[in-house]
């Protein structure tokens, strides 16, 4: 702001307008977030009566207490954690391996293979043929139904390949080959240590996608013990009542009707916090990843 | 594919030698390619179901061939006009609103002189992108609740009267859908434009300054032309996604009261195929095929127009 005084009148007006518009937008984005946080820390009665506007009213943790006493939330949390960790691991291994092979200019047929991958971005079998496939493979209603389909995201593959092509100097390959390094050894000892930043990007993209996914789980799983958190969230968030049977604490059951809203707010917080906790650590990689992607979007 | 000259008979030996030399790479590619075939290309073959009457006992290939019957069935049902109309209405509305807003946002952010404040705004506006669809819809429902939501509370605070239930009004569905999307994705979508803007040659700005251009004029004549190529590619991609409306979100936002306004092709495909009492795999696949075709035509058309106008498209 130091140079603001030196600006011409036109520019002063312009910058004040920019500042105002952005601030309004900033508040529009931030306000609902603060509202949800405040509501989740308020008492059930205050929320139900619509008294919460900005700050918590009758500060209380009863929303969170009820959420943590709900069995399904724990089952969902455990399952989501499992799907996210194992699923992301599969994604990463498959994607970086394929990206490495397809980044090698001396691989005969690499453009053809790349084309096979890219084509699936624009054309796919759609809902029913995919469902029949999962059924025929016998992985319906098993964790594999969530882990295997989508093991490689083509967009992420392109991002990873672009990164490898642009950042790894080809002299490195020549030098390693002269030293008698095989293709697999080169991948493990040279490429992987140099790809930490792209791996971080992939972990973020895939991890968030797994954590947030619900549709595949909804169509492929019937067994409640396998449900990810999002499915239980959907059940609770989309209904106006909460089944008392799912809450284990009898004292809380009695007050449940008063608390429907505050429970929802607390649930929203519980499901968003894991992503937000990791976010600051990977934020710089995230922006970088989107930019790499945009080069060859 | 490899170059033509390398595939000529005289060079065959050389090619095969080069293939053998890279055997380890092919070994590494076995799993990814197997995955690609099984999970992407096998279902593509399953699209033939659109022309058959599915019989679970006989499987896809053994089922009876019925030609275009499934398509006829879809177009003659009263639902078809509603879902096509809803799909087009919602996606065009969405395109008109959520395509330009990130561009404007990026331009303003780029013109911001206070660096620290700019970083704060940027970081905060990315956050909603990480909220899952389920939670996002839950959030919208909660915040817009006419009794205990933000909307209800504020309305009551300002007017002293109870608010009307806007979630029950089907005509408002598209507004809620589109604007909640703007809230969630503007920050994220702007990243690409911000990246393009940081790549603008500063000497252009200096030259414009010497010529007496103020900041607004520099935005109009330096910044906007700089992001135009990026914007046109994003527009082609957005048009190519017209029919693939975010069905996950639409599905969650649907209720009996707004179904007439919220049923779109992709959610209808799901309901006909998997969610209704009498599921019809063939009909659902046929509607899906129709959807993909329209989509593909739109994408090609947008790409062609874009190439004509500024010489670059996505393919």
Coordinates of C-alpha atoms in Angstrom, one line a residue:
Chain A
X1 CA 0.0 0.0 0.0
X2 CA 3.0 2.2 0.4
X3 CA 2.7 3.8 -3.1
X4 CA -1.0 4.4 -2.9
X5 CA -0.6 8.2 -2.3
X6 CA 1.5 8.6 -5.4
X7 CA -1.2 7.2 -7.7
X8 CA -3.3 9.3 -10.0
X9 CA -7.0 9.9 -9.2
X10 CA -8.1 7.3 -11.8
X11 CA -6.0 4.6 -10.2
X12 CA -7.0 5.5 -6.7
X13 CA -10.7 5.0 -7.6
X14 CA -9.8 1.8 -9.4
X15 CA -7.8 0.3 -6.5
X16 CA -10.5 1.3 -4.0
X17 CA -13.1 -0.5 -6.2
X18 CA -10.9 -3.6 -6.5
X19 CA -10.3 -3.6 -2.8
X20 CA -14.1 -3.3 -2.1
X21 CA -15.2 -6.0 -4.5
X22 CA -12.6 -8.5 -3.3
X23 CA -13.4 -7.8 0.3
X24 CA -17.1 -8.4 -0.4
X25 CA -16.3 -11.7 -2.1
X26 CA -13.9 -12.6 0.7
X27 CA -16.6 -12.1 3.3
X28 CA -19.1 -14.1 1.2
X29 CA -16.8 -17.0 1.2
X30 CA -15.6 -16.7 4.8
X31 CA -18.9 -15.9 6.5
X32 CA -20.7 -19.3 6.0
X33 CA -17.5 -21.0 7.2
X34 CA -17.5 -19.0 10.4
X35 CA -21.2 -19.5 10.8
X36 CA -20.9 -23.3 10.7
X37 CA -18.0 -23.2 13.1
X38 CA -19.9 -21.0 15.5
X39 CA -23.1 -23.0 15.2
X40 CA -21.3 -26.3 15.9
X41 CA -20.0 -24.9 19.2
X42 CA -23.4 -23.5 20.3
X43 CA -26.1 -25.2 22.3
X44 CA -28.7 -27.2 20.5
X45 CA -31.5 -25.0 21.6
X46 CA -29.8 -21.8 20.5
X47 CA -29.2 -23.2 17.0
X48 CA -32.7 -24.6 16.7
X49 CA -34.2 -21.2 17.6
X50 CA -32.0 -19.5 15.0
X51 CA -30.1 -17.4 17.5
X52 CA -26.7 -18.0 16.1
X53 CA -25.7 -15.3 13.6
X54 CA -21.9 -14.8 13.9
X55 CA -20.5 -16.0 17.2
X56 CA -21.4 -19.1 19.2
X57 CA -24.4 -18.7 21.5
X58 CA -24.4 -20.6 24.8
X59 CA -21.0 -22.1 24.1
X60 CA -21.3 -25.9 24.4
X61 CA -19.8 -29.1 23.0
X62 CA -22.9 -31.2 23.0
X63 CA -23.0 -31.4 19.2
X64 CA -19.6 -32.9 19.1
X65 CA -20.3 -35.1 22.1
X66 CA -23.3 -36.6 20.3
X67 CA -21.4 -37.0 17.1
X68 CA -18.6 -38.9 18.8
X69 CA -21.2 -41.1 20.6
X70 CA -22.6 -42.1 17.2
X71 CA -21.4 -45.6 16.2
X72 CA -21.8 -45.0 12.5
X73 CA -19.5 -42.0 12.5
X74 CA -16.7 -44.1 13.9
X75 CA -17.3 -46.9 11.4
X76 CA -17.4 -44.4 8.6
X77 CA -14.3 -42.6 9.8
X78 CA -12.4 -45.9 10.0
X79 CA -13.6 -47.0 6.5
X80 CA -12.9 -43.6 4.9
X81 CA -9.4 -43.6 6.4
X82 CA -8.8 -47.1 5.0
X83 CA -10.1 -46.3 1.5
X84 CA -8.2 -43.0 1.4
X85 CA -4.9 -44.5 2.4
X86 CA -5.0 -47.8 0.5
X87 CA -6.7 -46.2 -2.5
X88 CA -4.3 -43.3 -2.7
X89 CA -1.3 -45.7 -2.4
X90 CA -2.6 -47.8 -5.4
X91 CA -3.3 -44.6 -7.3
X92 CA 0.2 -43.2 -6.7
X93 CA 2.1 -46.4 -7.6
X94 CA 0.1 -46.9 -10.8
X95 CA 0.2 -43.3 -11.9
X96 CA 3.8 -42.6 -11.3
X97 CA 4.9 -45.9 -12.9
X98 CA 2.8 -45.2 -16.0
X99 CA 3.9 -41.6 -16.1
X100 CA 7.6 -42.5 -15.9
X101 CA 7.3 -45.1 -18.8
X102 CA 5.3 -42.7 -20.9
X103 CA 7.8 -39.8 -20.2
X104 CA 10.6 -41.9 -21.8
X105 CA 11.1 -40.6 -25.3
X106 CA 13.0 -43.8 -26.3
X107 CA 10.0 -46.0 -25.6
X108 CA 8.6 -47.3 -28.9
X109 CA 4.8 -46.9 -29.1
X110 CA 4.5 -44.4 -26.2
X111 CA 2.4 -42.0 -28.1
X112 CA 0.0 -44.7 -29.0
X113 CA -0.3 -45.8 -25.4
X114 CA -0.8 -42.2 -24.3
X115 CA -3.6 -41.8 -26.9
X116 CA -5.3 -44.9 -25.4
X117 CA -5.3 -43.2 -22.0
X118 CA -6.4 -39.8 -23.3
X119 CA -9.2 -41.2 -25.3
X120 CA -10.9 -42.4 -22.1
X121 CA -11.1 -38.8 -20.9
X122 CA -13.7 -38.1 -23.6
X123 CA -15.3 -41.4 -24.0
X124 CA -16.3 -44.0 -21.4
X125 CA -18.7 -46.8 -20.8
X126 CA -20.9 -44.9 -18.5
X127 CA -22.8 -46.0 -15.4
X128 CA -24.5 -49.3 -16.3
X129 CA -21.6 -51.1 -18.2
X130 CA -19.3 -50.1 -15.4
X131 CA -21.7 -51.5 -12.9
X132 CA -22.1 -54.8 -14.8
X133 CA -18.3 -55.1 -15.0
X134 CA -17.9 -54.7 -11.2
X135 CA -20.7 -57.2 -10.7
X136 CA -19.0 -59.7 -13.1
X137 CA -15.6 -59.3 -11.5
X138 CA -17.3 -60.3 -8.2
X139 CA -16.1 -57.3 -6.3
X140 CA -19.6 -55.8 -5.8
X141 CA -20.0 -55.0 -2.1
X142 CA -16.3 -55.4 -1.3
X143 CA -13.7 -52.7 -0.7
X144 CA -12.1 -53.5 -4.1
X145 CA -15.1 -51.9 -5.8
X146 CA -13.9 -48.5 -4.4
X147 CA -10.2 -49.1 -4.8
X148 CA -9.8 -50.6 -8.3
X149 CA -12.0 -48.6 -10.7
X150 CA -10.4 -45.2 -11.1
X151 CA -6.9 -46.5 -10.1
X152 CA -5.4 -44.1 -12.6
X153 CA -6.9 -40.7 -13.1
X154 CA -5.9 -39.8 -16.7
X155 CA -5.8 -36.1 -15.8
X156 CA -3.3 -36.8 -13.0
X157 CA -1.3 -39.1 -15.3
X158 CA -0.9 -36.2 -17.8
X159 CA 0.1 -33.8 -15.0
X160 CA 2.7 -36.3 -13.7
X161 CA 4.0 -37.0 -17.1
X162 CA 4.3 -33.3 -18.0
X163 CA 6.2 -32.8 -14.8
X164 CA 8.7 -35.6 -15.5
X165 CA 9.2 -34.5 -19.1
X166 CA 9.8 -30.9 -18.1
X167 CA 11.9 -31.2 -15.0
X168 CA 14.1 -34.3 -15.4
X169 CA 17.1 -33.4 -17.6
X170 CA 17.7 -36.0 -20.3
X171 CA 21.5 -36.0 -19.5
X172 CA 20.6 -37.7 -16.3
X173 CA 19.3 -40.7 -18.2
X174 CA 22.3 -40.8 -20.5
X175 CA 24.7 -40.7 -17.5
X176 CA 22.8 -43.4 -15.7
X177 CA 22.7 -45.6 -18.8
X178 CA 26.5 -45.3 -19.3
X179 CA 27.0 -46.3 -15.6
X180 CA 25.0 -49.5 -16.4
X181 CA 21.7 -48.5 -14.7
X182 CA 18.7 -50.5 -15.8
X183 CA 15.3 -48.8 -16.6
X184 CA 13.8 -50.0 -13.3
X185 CA 16.8 -49.0 -11.2
X186 CA 16.8 -45.6 -12.9
X187 CA 13.1 -45.2 -12.0
X188 CA 13.6 -46.2 -8.3
X189 CA 16.9 -44.5 -7.5
X190 CA 16.9 -41.5 -9.8
X191 CA 13.3 -40.6 -10.8
X192 CA 11.4 -41.2 -7.6
X193 CA 13.8 -39.1 -5.3
X194 CA 13.5 -36.2 -7.8
X195 CA 9.6 -36.4 -8.0
X196 CA 8.8 -35.5 -4.4
X197 CA 6.8 -32.4 -5.3
X198 CA 4.7 -34.1 -8.0
X199 CA 4.1 -37.0 -5.6
X200 CA 2.8 -34.5 -3.0
X201 CA 0.5 -33.1 -5.6
X202 CA -0.8 -36.5 -6.5
X203 CA -1.3 -37.5 -2.9
X204 CA -3.4 -34.3 -2.4
X205 CA -5.5 -34.8 -5.5
X206 CA -6.2 -38.5 -5.1
X207 CA -6.5 -38.3 -1.3
X208 CA -9.1 -35.6 -1.3
X209 CA -11.0 -37.3 -4.1
X210 CA -11.1 -40.6 -2.0
X211 CA -12.0 -38.8 1.2
X212 CA -14.9 -37.0 -0.5
X213 CA -16.2 -39.7 -2.8
X214 CA -19.7 -41.0 -2.2
X215 CA -21.3 -42.0 -5.5
X216 CA -19.4 -45.3 -6.2
X217 CA -19.8 -46.3 -2.6
X218 CA -23.5 -45.7 -2.9
X219 CA -24.0 -47.9 -5.9
X220 CA -21.4 -50.6 -5.2
X221 CA -21.8 -51.2 -1.4
X222 CA -24.8 -52.6 0.5
X223 CA -23.1 -53.6 3.7
X224 CA -23.2 -50.8 6.3
X225 CA -20.0 -52.0 7.9
X226 CA -18.2 -51.0 4.6
X227 CA -19.7 -47.6 4.2
X228 CA -17.4 -44.6 4.0
X229 CA -18.1 -41.6 6.2
X230 CA -19.7 -39.7 3.3
X231 CA -22.6 -42.2 3.1
X232 CA -23.4 -41.9 6.8
X233 CA -23.1 -38.1 6.4
X234 CA -25.5 -38.2 3.6
X235 CA -28.0 -40.2 5.7
X236 CA -27.8 -37.8 8.5
X237 CA -27.4 -34.5 6.7
X238 CA -30.2 -35.1 4.2
X239 CA -32.8 -36.1 6.8
X240 CA -34.8 -33.9 9.2
X241 CA -34.7 -36.4 12.0
X242 CA -32.0 -38.6 13.6
X243 CA -32.7 -42.2 14.4
X244 CA -32.3 -42.4 18.2
X245 CA -31.0 -46.0 17.9
X246 CA -27.8 -44.8 16.4
X247 CA -26.8 -42.8 19.4
X248 CA -25.5 -44.9 22.2
X249 CA -25.8 -42.5 25.2
X250 CA -29.4 -42.8 26.5
X251 CA -29.3 -39.3 28.1
X252 CA -28.5 -37.8 24.7
X253 CA -31.3 -39.8 23.0
X254 CA -33.9 -37.9 25.0
X255 CA -32.7 -34.5 23.9
X256 CA -32.1 -35.6 20.3
X257 CA -34.9 -33.7 18.7
X258 CA -33.6 -30.4 20.1
X259 CA -30.2 -31.1 18.6
X260 CA -30.7 -32.1 15.1
X261 CA -29.3 -28.9 13.7
X262 CA -26.3 -28.6 16.0
X263 CA -25.4 -32.3 15.3
X264 CA -25.4 -31.5 11.6
X265 CA -23.0 -28.6 12.0
X266 CA -20.7 -30.6 14.2
X267 CA -20.7 -33.4 11.6
X268 CA -19.8 -31.0 8.9
X269 CA -16.9 -29.8 11.0
X270 CA -15.7 -33.4 11.8
X271 CA -15.7 -34.4 8.2
X272 CA -13.9 -31.3 6.9
X273 CA -11.3 -31.0 9.6
X274 CA -9.0 -33.8 8.4
X275 CA -8.6 -32.2 5.0
X276 CA -8.1 -28.8 6.4
X277 CA -5.4 -30.0 8.8
X278 CA -3.4 -31.4 5.9
X279 CA -4.1 -28.5 3.6
X280 CA -1.6 -25.9 4.9
X281 CA 1.3 -28.4 4.4
X282 CA 0.5 -29.2 0.8
X283 CA -1.0 -25.9 -0.3
X284 CA 2.1 -24.7 -2.2
X285 CA 2.2 -28.0 -4.0
X286 CA -1.5 -27.8 -4.8
X287 CA -1.2 -24.5 -6.6
X288 CA 1.9 -25.8 -8.4
X289 CA 0.0 -29.0 -9.5
X290 CA -2.9 -27.1 -10.9
X291 CA -0.4 -25.0 -12.9
X292 CA 1.5 -28.0 -14.3
X293 CA -1.9 -29.4 -15.3
X294 CA -2.9 -26.2 -17.1
X295 CA 0.2 -26.3 -19.3
X296 CA -1.1 -29.2 -21.1
X297 CA -4.7 -29.1 -19.9
Chain B
X1 CA 2.8 -44.5 -32.6
X2 CA 6.3 -44.5 -33.8
X3 CA 7.3 -42.7 -36.9
X4 CA 6.3 -44.1 -40.3
X5 CA 9.8 -44.5 -41.5
X6 CA 10.6 -46.7 -38.5
X7 CA 7.8 -49.0 -39.3
X8 CA 9.1 -49.7 -42.8
X9 CA 10.3 -53.3 -43.5
X10 CA 14.0 -52.3 -43.8
X11 CA 13.9 -50.8 -40.3
X12 CA 12.0 -53.6 -38.7
X13 CA 15.0 -55.2 -37.0
X14 CA 16.0 -51.9 -35.5
X15 CA 12.5 -51.4 -34.1
X16 CA 12.3 -54.8 -32.6
X17 CA 15.7 -54.3 -31.1
X18 CA 14.6 -51.0 -29.6
X19 CA 11.6 -52.7 -28.2
X20 CA 13.6 -55.5 -26.6
X21 CA 16.0 -53.0 -25.1
X22 CA 13.1 -51.3 -23.3
X23 CA 11.6 -54.5 -21.9
X24 CA 11.7 -53.3 -18.4
X25 CA 9.6 -50.3 -19.2
X26 CA 7.0 -52.6 -20.8
X27 CA 7.1 -54.7 -17.7
X28 CA 6.3 -51.7 -15.6
X29 CA 3.4 -50.8 -18.0
X30 CA 1.7 -54.2 -17.8
X31 CA -0.4 -53.3 -14.7
X32 CA -1.5 -49.8 -15.9
X33 CA -2.4 -51.1 -19.4
X34 CA -4.3 -54.1 -17.9
X35 CA -6.2 -51.6 -15.7
X36 CA -6.9 -49.4 -18.7
X37 CA -8.3 -52.3 -20.7
X38 CA -10.4 -53.9 -17.9
X39 CA -11.8 -50.7 -16.4
X40 CA -12.1 -48.4 -19.3
X41 CA -12.3 -50.3 -22.6
X42 CA -14.3 -53.3 -21.5
X43 CA -17.2 -51.0 -20.2
X44 CA -17.0 -49.2 -23.5
X45 CA -17.8 -52.5 -25.3
X46 CA -20.7 -52.7 -22.9
X47 CA -22.3 -49.7 -24.6
X48 CA -23.7 -52.2 -27.1
X49 CA -26.3 -52.8 -24.4
X50 CA -28.1 -49.6 -25.6
X51 CA -29.2 -51.6 -28.6
X52 CA -30.2 -54.7 -26.8
X53 CA -32.8 -55.9 -24.3
X54 CA -30.7 -56.9 -21.3
X55 CA -31.1 -60.3 -19.9
X56 CA -29.1 -60.9 -16.8
X57 CA -28.9 -64.7 -17.4
X58 CA -27.6 -64.4 -20.9
X59 CA -25.2 -61.5 -20.2
X60 CA -24.5 -58.5 -22.4
X61 CA -23.5 -60.4 -25.5
X62 CA -26.2 -63.1 -25.3
X63 CA -29.0 -60.6 -24.9
X64 CA -31.5 -60.0 -27.7
X65 CA -30.8 -57.3 -30.3
X66 CA -33.5 -54.7 -30.4
X67 CA -32.0 -51.9 -32.5
X68 CA -33.2 -48.5 -31.6
X69 CA -36.1 -49.6 -29.5
X70 CA -34.5 -48.2 -26.3
X71 CA -34.0 -44.8 -27.8
X72 CA -37.6 -44.7 -29.1
X73 CA -38.8 -45.6 -25.7
X74 CA -36.9 -42.8 -24.1
X75 CA -38.0 -40.1 -26.6
X76 CA -41.6 -41.2 -26.4
X77 CA -41.8 -41.0 -22.6
X78 CA -43.1 -37.8 -21.1
X79 CA -40.0 -37.6 -19.0
X80 CA -37.6 -37.1 -21.9
X81 CA -38.6 -33.5 -22.6
X82 CA -38.4 -32.5 -19.0
X83 CA -35.0 -33.9 -18.4
X84 CA -33.4 -32.6 -21.6
X85 CA -34.9 -29.1 -20.9
X86 CA -33.7 -29.2 -17.3
X87 CA -30.2 -30.3 -18.3
X88 CA -29.8 -27.6 -20.9
X89 CA -31.3 -24.9 -18.6
X90 CA -29.1 -25.7 -15.6
X91 CA -25.9 -26.1 -17.6
X92 CA -26.2 -23.1 -19.7
X93 CA -27.1 -21.0 -16.7
X94 CA -24.1 -22.5 -14.9
X95 CA -21.8 -21.8 -17.9
X96 CA -22.9 -18.1 -18.2
X97 CA -22.4 -17.5 -14.5
X98 CA -19.5 -19.7 -13.4
X99 CA -17.3 -19.2 -16.5
X100 CA -16.7 -15.4 -16.3
X101 CA -16.6 -15.0 -12.5
X102 CA -13.3 -16.7 -11.9
X103 CA -11.8 -14.6 -14.7
X104 CA -13.0 -11.4 -13.2
X105 CA -11.8 -12.6 -9.8
X106 CA -8.3 -13.4 -11.1
X107 CA -8.1 -10.0 -12.8
X108 CA -9.1 -8.1 -9.7
X109 CA -6.8 -10.2 -7.5
X110 CA -3.9 -9.5 -9.9
X111 CA -4.5 -5.8 -9.7
X112 CA -4.6 -5.8 -5.9
X113 CA -1.7 -3.8 -4.6
X114 CA -1.6 -5.1 -1.0
X115 CA 0.3 -8.4 -1.3
X116 CA -0.4 -9.8 2.1
X117 CA -4.2 -9.3 1.8
X118 CA -4.1 -10.8 -1.7
X119 CA -2.5 -14.0 -0.3
X120 CA -5.0 -14.2 2.5
X121 CA -7.9 -13.9 0.1
X122 CA -6.4 -16.4 -2.3
X123 CA -5.8 -19.0 0.4
X124 CA -9.2 -18.7 2.0
X125 CA -11.1 -18.9 -1.3
X126 CA -9.4 -22.2 -2.2
X127 CA -10.7 -23.9 0.9
X128 CA -14.4 -24.5 -0.1
X129 CA -13.1 -26.5 -3.1
X130 CA -12.0 -29.2 -0.6
X131 CA -15.4 -29.6 0.9
X132 CA -17.0 -32.8 -0.4
X133 CA -20.2 -32.7 -2.4
X134 CA -22.2 -34.4 0.4
X135 CA -21.0 -31.9 3.0
X136 CA -21.4 -29.0 0.6
X137 CA -25.1 -29.9 0.0
X138 CA -25.6 -30.4 3.7
X139 CA -24.0 -27.0 4.3
X140 CA -26.3 -25.4 1.7
X141 CA -29.4 -27.0 3.3
X142 CA -28.3 -25.9 6.8
X143 CA -27.3 -22.4 5.9
X144 CA -30.4 -21.8 3.8
X145 CA -32.7 -23.3 6.3
X146 CA -35.6 -21.0 6.8
X147 CA -35.9 -21.6 10.6
X148 CA -32.4 -22.3 12.1
X149 CA -30.1 -21.5 9.2
X150 CA -28.0 -18.5 8.4
X151 CA -30.6 -17.3 5.9
X152 CA -33.5 -17.8 8.3
X153 CA -31.7 -16.1 11.2
X154 CA -30.6 -13.1 9.2
X155 CA -34.0 -12.7 7.6
X156 CA -35.7 -12.8 11.0
X157 CA -33.2 -10.4 12.4
X158 CA -33.7 -7.8 9.7
X159 CA -37.4 -8.0 9.0
X160 CA -38.7 -9.5 12.2
X161 CA -40.8 -12.0 10.1
X162 CA -40.3 -15.7 9.5
X163 CA -38.5 -16.5 6.2
X164 CA -40.1 -18.4 3.4
X165 CA -38.8 -21.9 2.8
X166 CA -36.7 -21.3 -0.3
X167 CA -35.5 -25.0 -0.4
X168 CA -39.0 -26.2 -1.1
X169 CA -39.4 -24.0 -4.2
X170 CA -38.4 -25.9 -7.3
X171 CA -38.0 -22.8 -9.4
X172 CA -35.2 -21.7 -7.2
X173 CA -33.3 -24.9 -7.6
X174 CA -31.1 -23.8 -10.5
X175 CA -30.1 -20.6 -8.6
X176 CA -29.1 -22.5 -5.5
X177 CA -27.2 -25.1 -7.5
X178 CA -25.3 -22.6 -9.6
X179 CA -24.5 -20.0 -6.9
X180 CA -23.4 -22.5 -4.4
X181 CA -21.1 -23.8 -7.1
X182 CA -19.7 -20.3 -7.6
X183 CA -19.1 -20.1 -3.8
X184 CA -17.3 -23.4 -3.8
X185 CA -15.1 -23.3 -7.0
X186 CA -14.3 -19.6 -7.9
X187 CA -11.1 -19.6 -5.9
X188 CA -9.9 -22.9 -7.4
X189 CA -10.9 -22.1 -11.0
X190 CA -9.1 -18.8 -10.8
X191 CA -5.7 -20.4 -10.2
X192 CA -5.1 -21.1 -13.9
X193 CA -5.9 -17.5 -14.8
X194 CA -3.7 -16.2 -12.0
X195 CA -0.9 -18.3 -13.3
X196 CA -1.4 -16.9 -16.8
X197 CA -1.5 -13.4 -15.4
X198 CA 1.8 -13.8 -13.5
X199 CA 3.3 -14.8 -16.8
X200 CA 2.5 -11.4 -18.4
X201 CA 5.6 -9.6 -19.5
X202 CA 6.1 -6.6 -17.1
X203 CA 7.6 -4.5 -19.8
X204 CA 4.1 -4.4 -21.5
X205 CA 2.8 -2.8 -18.3
X206 CA 5.7 -0.4 -18.2
X207 CA 5.2 0.6 -21.8
X208 CA 1.5 1.1 -21.3
X209 CA 2.2 3.3 -18.2
X210 CA 4.6 5.5 -20.2
X211 CA 1.8 5.9 -22.8
X212 CA -0.4 7.2 -20.0
X213 CA -2.7 4.2 -19.5
X214 CA -4.2 3.9 -16.0
X215 CA -4.6 0.6 -14.2
X216 CA -8.1 -0.1 -15.5
X217 CA -6.9 0.5 -19.1
X218 CA -3.9 -1.7 -18.6
X219 CA -6.3 -4.4 -17.3
X220 CA -8.4 -4.1 -20.4
X221 CA -5.6 -3.9 -22.9
X222 CA -2.7 -5.9 -21.4
X223 CA -4.1 -8.4 -18.9
X224 CA -7.3 -9.5 -20.7
X225 CA -5.5 -10.3 -24.0
X226 CA -2.9 -12.2 -22.1
X227 CA -5.4 -14.6 -20.6
X228 CA -7.6 -14.9 -23.7
X229 CA -6.0 -18.2 -25.0
X230 CA -6.3 -19.8 -21.6
X231 CA -9.9 -18.6 -21.3
X232 CA -10.9 -20.0 -24.7
X233 CA -9.5 -23.4 -23.9
X234 CA -11.4 -23.4 -20.6
X235 CA -14.5 -22.4 -22.4
X236 CA -14.2 -25.3 -24.9
X237 CA -13.7 -27.7 -22.0
X238 CA -16.7 -26.2 -20.2
X239 CA -18.9 -26.5 -23.2
X240 CA -17.7 -30.1 -23.7
X241 CA -19.0 -30.8 -20.2
X242 CA -22.4 -29.3 -20.7
X243 CA -24.3 -32.6 -20.5
X244 CA -22.1 -34.0 -17.7
X245 CA -23.7 -31.7 -15.2
X246 CA -22.4 -32.4 -11.7
X247 CA -24.9 -35.2 -11.1
X248 CA -23.5 -36.1 -7.7
X249 CA -24.5 -32.7 -6.4
X250 CA -27.9 -32.6 -8.3
X251 CA -28.8 -36.0 -6.9
X252 CA -28.1 -34.9 -3.4
X253 CA -30.1 -31.7 -3.8
X254 CA -33.1 -33.4 -5.2
X255 CA -36.3 -33.8 -3.2
X256 CA -39.9 -34.5 -4.2
X257 CA -40.8 -30.8 -4.2
X258 CA -38.2 -29.8 -6.8
X259 CA -38.0 -32.9 -8.9
X260 CA -39.7 -31.3 -11.9
X261 CA -37.0 -28.7 -12.1
X262 CA -34.0 -30.8 -10.9
X263 CA -34.2 -34.1 -12.8
X264 CA -31.4 -34.0 -15.4
X265 CA -30.3 -36.6 -17.8
X266 CA -27.4 -38.0 -15.8
X267 CA -29.5 -38.4 -12.6
X268 CA -32.3 -39.9 -14.7
X269 CA -29.8 -42.4 -16.1
X270 CA -28.9 -43.4 -12.5
X271 CA -32.5 -43.7 -11.5
X272 CA -33.6 -45.8 -14.5
X273 CA -30.6 -48.0 -14.2
X274 CA -30.0 -48.6 -10.6
X275 CA -32.3 -46.8 -8.2
X276 CA -35.9 -47.3 -9.3
X277 CA -38.1 -50.3 -8.4
X278 CA -37.9 -51.9 -11.9
X279 CA -34.4 -51.1 -13.1
X280 CA -33.9 -51.1 -16.8
X281 CA -30.2 -51.5 -17.7
X282 CA -30.7 -51.2 -21.5
X283 CA -32.8 -48.1 -21.4
X284 CA -30.4 -46.4 -18.9
X285 CA -27.5 -47.2 -21.2
X286 CA -29.3 -45.9 -24.2
X287 CA -30.0 -42.6 -22.4
X288 CA -26.4 -42.4 -21.4
X289 CA -25.3 -43.0 -25.0
X290 CA -27.6 -40.2 -26.2
X291 CA -26.1 -38.0 -23.6
X292 CA -22.5 -38.7 -24.6
X293 CA -23.3 -38.2 -28.2
X294 CA -24.8 -34.7 -27.6
X295 CA -21.8 -33.9 -25.5
X296 CA -19.3 -35.0 -28.1
X297 CA -21.1 -32.9 -30.7
X298 CA -21.0 -29.9 -28.5
X299 CA -17.3 -30.4 -27.7
X300 CA -16.4 -30.7 -31.3
X301 CA -18.5 -27.7 -32.2
X302 CA -17.0 -25.5 -29.5
X303 CA -13.5 -26.7 -30.5
X304 CA -14.2 -25.9 -34.2
X305 CA -15.5 -22.4 -33.4
X306 CA -12.6 -21.8 -31.1
X307 CA -10.0 -22.8 -33.7
X308 CA -11.7 -20.6 -36.3
X309 CA -11.6 -17.6 -33.9
X310 CA -8.2 -17.7 -32.5
X311 CA -6.4 -20.6 -34.1
X312 CA -6.0 -22.9 -31.2
X313 CA -8.3 -25.6 -29.8
X314 CA -7.8 -28.6 -27.6
X315 CA -7.5 -31.1 -30.4

